[in-house]
Amino acid sequence: MEDAIDMLMAQWRRERPDLDFWPVGIVGRVTRLSTILQKEFREFFARHGLEKGEWDVITLLRRSGSPYELTAGALQKETMVTSGAITNRIDRMEAKELVERIRDTADRRSVIVRLTRRGVEVCDEVIALHMANEARMLAALDETDRDQLVGLLRRVMVGIGDTSLE
């Protein structure tokens, strides 16, 4: 069975037989898979009235533990987006009553973003559906395959220095 990357690599081997295209077999698949997954996620979250970026903020706040709050600066740093992008996300989420802004009494320049009760409920409902959706997308892998793939991807991530959430 061949996939799109096999075809792409065959074309390159034909055109440039002097090069070894083995990295494309990995990087090409990871990149293509990422694009496919992002499209699936956008469609999934849209069905639940969310954007992927909003989901990232909701889950970051939810997994931070009670009282489910972080500064806007911490959210920006963790989500790796610009301050304008995080402000826009928070604005949209506040309009949907998923989060609220609270002035930081310790630092008047800082704003704390907290999940509302509705935000916690939405997260708890959608996370279960999201995990089932991800499991569906990975159904071609058995438990041994999954464990092996996790280990290999972890090794690559550590090898390129991605060892923290920052």
PDB file of C-alpha atoms in Angstrom:
ATOM      1  CA  MET A   1       0.000   0.000   0.000  1.00  0.00           C
ATOM      2  CA  GLU A   2       1.365   3.421  -0.977  1.00  0.00           C
ATOM      3  CA  ASP A   3       0.532   6.871   0.297  1.00  0.00           C
ATOM      4  CA  ALA A   4       0.993  10.337  -1.192  1.00  0.00           C
ATOM      5  CA  ILE A   5       4.518  10.647   0.218  1.00  0.00           C
ATOM      6  CA  ASP A   6       5.618   7.406  -1.491  1.00  0.00           C
ATOM      7  CA  MET A   7       4.521   8.950  -4.789  1.00  0.00           C
ATOM      8  CA  LEU A   8       6.275  12.237  -4.051  1.00  0.00           C
ATOM      9  CA  MET A   9       9.502  10.418  -3.142  1.00  0.00           C
ATOM     10  CA  ALA A  10       9.341   8.342  -6.332  1.00  0.00           C
ATOM     11  CA  GLN A  11       9.092  11.548  -8.366  1.00  0.00           C
ATOM     12  CA  TRP A  12      12.124  13.016  -6.610  1.00  0.00           C
ATOM     13  CA  ARG A  13      14.137   9.806  -7.027  1.00  0.00           C
ATOM     14  CA  ARG A  14      13.368   9.935 -10.738  1.00  0.00           C
ATOM     15  CA  GLU A  15      14.354  13.602 -11.012  1.00  0.00           C
ATOM     16  CA  ARG A  16      17.319  13.577  -8.596  1.00  0.00           C
ATOM     17  CA  PRO A  17      18.662  10.022  -8.277  1.00  0.00           C
ATOM     18  CA  ASP A  18      21.867  11.462  -6.807  1.00  0.00           C
ATOM     19  CA  LEU A  19      20.085  12.400  -3.543  1.00  0.00           C
ATOM     20  CA  ASP A  20      18.797  10.197  -0.753  1.00  0.00           C
ATOM     21  CA  PHE A  21      15.266  11.323   0.068  1.00  0.00           C
ATOM     22  CA  TRP A  22      14.779   9.187   3.207  1.00  0.00           C
ATOM     23  CA  PRO A  23      14.083  12.291   5.403  1.00  0.00           C
ATOM     24  CA  VAL A  24      11.048  13.106   3.236  1.00  0.00           C
ATOM     25  CA  GLY A  25       9.613   9.734   4.196  1.00  0.00           C
ATOM     26  CA  ILE A  26       9.434  10.943   7.795  1.00  0.00           C
ATOM     27  CA  VAL A  27       9.234  14.736   7.676  1.00  0.00           C
ATOM     28  CA  GLY A  28       6.878  14.700   4.698  1.00  0.00           C
ATOM     29  CA  ARG A  29       4.506  12.328   6.463  1.00  0.00           C
ATOM     30  CA  VAL A  30       4.631  14.228   9.757  1.00  0.00           C
ATOM     31  CA  THR A  31       3.996  17.506   7.943  1.00  0.00           C
ATOM     32  CA  ARG A  32       1.187  16.095   5.800  1.00  0.00           C
ATOM     33  CA  LEU A  33      -0.352  14.344   8.801  1.00  0.00           C
ATOM     34  CA  SER A  34      -0.212  17.604  10.768  1.00  0.00           C
ATOM     35  CA  THR A  35      -2.079  19.405   7.984  1.00  0.00           C
ATOM     36  CA  ILE A  36      -4.720  16.666   7.828  1.00  0.00           C
ATOM     37  CA  LEU A  37      -5.119  16.607  11.619  1.00  0.00           C
ATOM     38  CA  GLN A  38      -5.421  20.398  11.815  1.00  0.00           C
ATOM     39  CA  LYS A  39      -8.207  20.315   9.225  1.00  0.00           C
ATOM     40  CA  GLU A  40      -9.991  17.550  11.171  1.00  0.00           C
ATOM     41  CA  PHE A  41      -9.603  19.510  14.412  1.00  0.00           C
ATOM     42  CA  ARG A  42     -10.935  22.744  12.880  1.00  0.00           C
ATOM     43  CA  GLU A  43     -14.033  20.911  11.640  1.00  0.00           C
ATOM     44  CA  PHE A  44     -14.487  19.027  14.933  1.00  0.00           C
ATOM     45  CA  PHE A  45     -14.222  22.134  17.117  1.00  0.00           C
ATOM     46  CA  ALA A  46     -16.454  24.158  14.774  1.00  0.00           C
ATOM     47  CA  ARG A  47     -19.198  21.566  15.360  1.00  0.00           C
ATOM     48  CA  HIS A  48     -18.899  22.466  19.047  1.00  0.00           C
ATOM     49  CA  GLY A  49     -18.911  26.236  18.494  1.00  0.00           C
ATOM     50  CA  LEU A  50     -15.182  26.611  19.073  1.00  0.00           C
ATOM     51  CA  GLU A  51     -12.086  27.524  17.151  1.00  0.00           C
ATOM     52  CA  LYS A  52      -8.915  25.470  17.582  1.00  0.00           C
ATOM     53  CA  GLY A  53      -7.115  28.417  19.212  1.00  0.00           C
ATOM     54  CA  GLU A  54      -9.953  28.844  21.710  1.00  0.00           C
ATOM     55  CA  TRP A  55      -9.744  25.139  22.520  1.00  0.00           C
ATOM     56  CA  ASP A  56      -6.017  25.511  23.179  1.00  0.00           C
ATOM     57  CA  VAL A  57      -6.740  28.255  25.731  1.00  0.00           C
ATOM     58  CA  ILE A  58      -9.627  26.358  27.361  1.00  0.00           C
ATOM     59  CA  THR A  59      -7.579  23.200  27.818  1.00  0.00           C
ATOM     60  CA  LEU A  60      -4.550  25.124  29.053  1.00  0.00           C
ATOM     61  CA  LEU A  61      -6.680  26.812  31.709  1.00  0.00           C
ATOM     62  CA  ARG A  62      -8.507  23.582  32.613  1.00  0.00           C
ATOM     63  CA  ARG A  63      -5.344  21.536  33.065  1.00  0.00           C
ATOM     64  CA  SER A  64      -3.756  24.296  35.159  1.00  0.00           C
ATOM     65  CA  GLY A  65      -6.024  23.142  38.002  1.00  0.00           C
ATOM     66  CA  SER A  66      -8.543  24.969  40.119  1.00  0.00           C
ATOM     67  CA  PRO A  67      -9.283  27.887  39.997  1.00  0.00           C
ATOM     68  CA  TYR A  68      -8.478  27.404  36.277  1.00  0.00           C
ATOM     69  CA  GLU A  69      -6.759  30.715  35.725  1.00  0.00           C
ATOM     70  CA  LEU A  70      -3.537  32.088  34.252  1.00  0.00           C
ATOM     71  CA  THR A  71      -2.275  35.504  33.293  1.00  0.00           C
ATOM     72  CA  ALA A  72      -2.809  36.608  29.713  1.00  0.00           C
ATOM     73  CA  GLY A  73       0.988  36.701  29.396  1.00  0.00           C
ATOM     74  CA  ALA A  74       1.299  33.081  30.518  1.00  0.00           C
ATOM     75  CA  LEU A  75      -1.396  32.066  28.020  1.00  0.00           C
ATOM     76  CA  GLN A  76       0.449  33.886  25.263  1.00  0.00           C
ATOM     77  CA  LYS A  77       3.736  32.211  26.157  1.00  0.00           C
ATOM     78  CA  GLU A  78       2.212  28.721  26.416  1.00  0.00           C
ATOM     79  CA  THR A  79       0.224  28.977  23.166  1.00  0.00           C
ATOM     80  CA  MET A  80       3.153  30.551  21.282  1.00  0.00           C
ATOM     81  CA  VAL A  81       1.057  33.265  19.612  1.00  0.00           C
ATOM     82  CA  THR A  82       1.336  37.053  19.531  1.00  0.00           C
ATOM     83  CA  SER A  83      -0.171  39.261  22.223  1.00  0.00           C
ATOM     84  CA  GLY A  84      -2.732  40.477  19.666  1.00  0.00           C
ATOM     85  CA  ALA A  85      -3.746  36.901  18.842  1.00  0.00           C
ATOM     86  CA  ILE A  86      -4.199  35.946  22.487  1.00  0.00           C
ATOM     87  CA  THR A  87      -6.199  39.126  23.115  1.00  0.00           C
ATOM     88  CA  ASN A  88      -8.486  38.285  20.190  1.00  0.00           C
ATOM     89  CA  ARG A  89      -8.968  34.732  21.460  1.00  0.00           C
ATOM     90  CA  ILE A  90      -9.785  35.944  24.952  1.00  0.00           C
ATOM     91  CA  ASP A  91     -12.214  38.541  23.535  1.00  0.00           C
ATOM     92  CA  ARG A  92     -14.075  35.869  21.545  1.00  0.00           C
ATOM     93  CA  MET A  93     -14.097  33.459  24.477  1.00  0.00           C
ATOM     94  CA  GLU A  94     -15.329  36.147  26.845  1.00  0.00           C
ATOM     95  CA  ALA A  95     -18.187  36.919  24.434  1.00  0.00           C
ATOM     96  CA  LYS A  96     -19.091  33.200  24.536  1.00  0.00           C
ATOM     97  CA  GLU A  97     -18.946  33.324  28.354  1.00  0.00           C
ATOM     98  CA  LEU A  98     -16.180  30.722  28.448  1.00  0.00           C
ATOM     99  CA  VAL A  99     -13.666  32.923  30.300  1.00  0.00           C
ATOM    100  CA  GLU A 100     -13.610  36.068  32.363  1.00  0.00           C
ATOM    101  CA  ARG A 101     -10.898  38.677  32.822  1.00  0.00           C
ATOM    102  CA  ILE A 102      -9.871  39.628  36.337  1.00  0.00           C
ATOM    103  CA  ARG A 103      -7.500  42.429  37.279  1.00  0.00           C
ATOM    104  CA  ASP A 104      -4.415  41.056  39.018  1.00  0.00           C
ATOM    105  CA  THR A 105      -4.329  42.757  42.425  1.00  0.00           C
ATOM    106  CA  ALA A 106      -0.637  41.927  42.793  1.00  0.00           C
ATOM    107  CA  ASP A 107       0.295  43.502  39.435  1.00  0.00           C
ATOM    108  CA  ARG A 108      -2.131  46.110  38.099  1.00  0.00           C
ATOM    109  CA  ARG A 109      -0.579  45.833  34.612  1.00  0.00           C
ATOM    110  CA  SER A 110      -1.497  42.151  34.419  1.00  0.00           C
ATOM    111  CA  VAL A 111      -4.810  40.497  33.624  1.00  0.00           C
ATOM    112  CA  ILE A 112      -5.833  37.080  34.878  1.00  0.00           C
ATOM    113  CA  VAL A 113      -7.966  34.938  32.592  1.00  0.00           C
ATOM    114  CA  ARG A 114     -10.202  32.432  34.370  1.00  0.00           C
ATOM    115  CA  LEU A 115     -12.475  29.750  32.987  1.00  0.00           C
ATOM    116  CA  THR A 116     -16.097  30.358  33.859  1.00  0.00           C
ATOM    117  CA  ARG A 117     -18.284  27.541  35.114  1.00  0.00           C
ATOM    118  CA  ARG A 118     -19.605  27.300  31.550  1.00  0.00           C
ATOM    119  CA  GLY A 119     -16.016  27.111  30.239  1.00  0.00           C
ATOM    120  CA  VAL A 120     -15.243  24.192  32.562  1.00  0.00           C
ATOM    121  CA  GLU A 121     -18.439  22.415  31.507  1.00  0.00           C
ATOM    122  CA  VAL A 122     -17.704  22.908  27.800  1.00  0.00           C
ATOM    123  CA  CYS A 123     -14.149  21.655  28.253  1.00  0.00           C
ATOM    124  CA  ASP A 124     -15.213  18.599  30.219  1.00  0.00           C
ATOM    125  CA  GLU A 125     -17.871  17.714  27.655  1.00  0.00           C
ATOM    126  CA  VAL A 126     -15.779  18.305  24.544  1.00  0.00           C
ATOM    127  CA  ILE A 127     -12.549  16.705  25.837  1.00  0.00           C
ATOM    128  CA  ALA A 128     -14.205  13.284  26.017  1.00  0.00           C
ATOM    129  CA  LEU A 129     -15.530  13.679  22.469  1.00  0.00           C
ATOM    130  CA  HIS A 130     -12.151  14.971  21.293  1.00  0.00           C
ATOM    131  CA  MET A 131     -10.332  11.938  22.737  1.00  0.00           C
ATOM    132  CA  ALA A 132     -12.789   9.622  20.975  1.00  0.00           C
ATOM    133  CA  ASN A 133     -12.247  11.553  17.735  1.00  0.00           C
ATOM    134  CA  GLU A 134      -8.464  11.293  18.042  1.00  0.00           C
ATOM    135  CA  ALA A 135      -8.754   7.563  18.791  1.00  0.00           C
ATOM    136  CA  ARG A 136     -10.854   7.213  15.627  1.00  0.00           C
ATOM    137  CA  MET A 137      -8.152   8.913  13.571  1.00  0.00           C
ATOM    138  CA  LEU A 138      -5.506   6.577  15.009  1.00  0.00           C
ATOM    139  CA  ALA A 139      -7.579   3.388  14.695  1.00  0.00           C
ATOM    140  CA  ALA A 140      -5.136   1.893  12.168  1.00  0.00           C
ATOM    141  CA  LEU A 141      -2.612   1.446  15.008  1.00  0.00           C
ATOM    142  CA  ASP A 142      -2.757  -1.306  17.587  1.00  0.00           C
ATOM    143  CA  GLU A 143      -1.421  -0.787  21.121  1.00  0.00           C
ATOM    144  CA  THR A 144       2.089  -1.990  20.232  1.00  0.00           C
ATOM    145  CA  ASP A 145       2.204   0.327  17.207  1.00  0.00           C
ATOM    146  CA  ARG A 146       1.022   3.250  19.330  1.00  0.00           C
ATOM    147  CA  ASP A 147       3.636   2.650  22.025  1.00  0.00           C
ATOM    148  CA  GLN A 148       6.389   2.314  19.442  1.00  0.00           C
ATOM    149  CA  LEU A 149       5.307   5.455  17.583  1.00  0.00           C
ATOM    150  CA  VAL A 150       5.092   7.447  20.824  1.00  0.00           C
ATOM    151  CA  GLY A 151       8.624   6.364  21.747  1.00  0.00           C
ATOM    152  CA  LEU A 152      10.043   7.235  18.341  1.00  0.00           C
ATOM    153  CA  LEU A 153       8.331  10.628  18.199  1.00  0.00           C
ATOM    154  CA  ARG A 154       9.493  11.386  21.752  1.00  0.00           C
ATOM    155  CA  ARG A 155      13.078  10.575  20.750  1.00  0.00           C
ATOM    156  CA  VAL A 156      12.850  12.955  17.781  1.00  0.00           C
ATOM    157  CA  MET A 157      11.322  15.705  19.951  1.00  0.00           C
ATOM    158  CA  VAL A 158      14.050  15.354  22.595  1.00  0.00           C
ATOM    159  CA  GLY A 159      16.684  15.171  19.857  1.00  0.00           C
ATOM    160  CA  ILE A 160      15.653  18.569  18.488  1.00  0.00           C
ATOM    161  CA  GLY A 161      15.467  20.048  22.000  1.00  0.00           C
ATOM    162  CA  ASP A 162      11.714  20.187  22.569  1.00  0.00           C
ATOM    163  CA  THR A 163      11.696  19.079  26.182  1.00  0.00           C
ATOM    164  CA  SER A 164       9.384  21.626  27.810  1.00  0.00           C
ATOM    165  CA  LEU A 165       6.079  23.380  27.167  1.00  0.00           C
ATOM    166  CA  GLU A 166       7.801  26.757  26.822  1.00  0.00           C
TER     167      GLU A 166
END
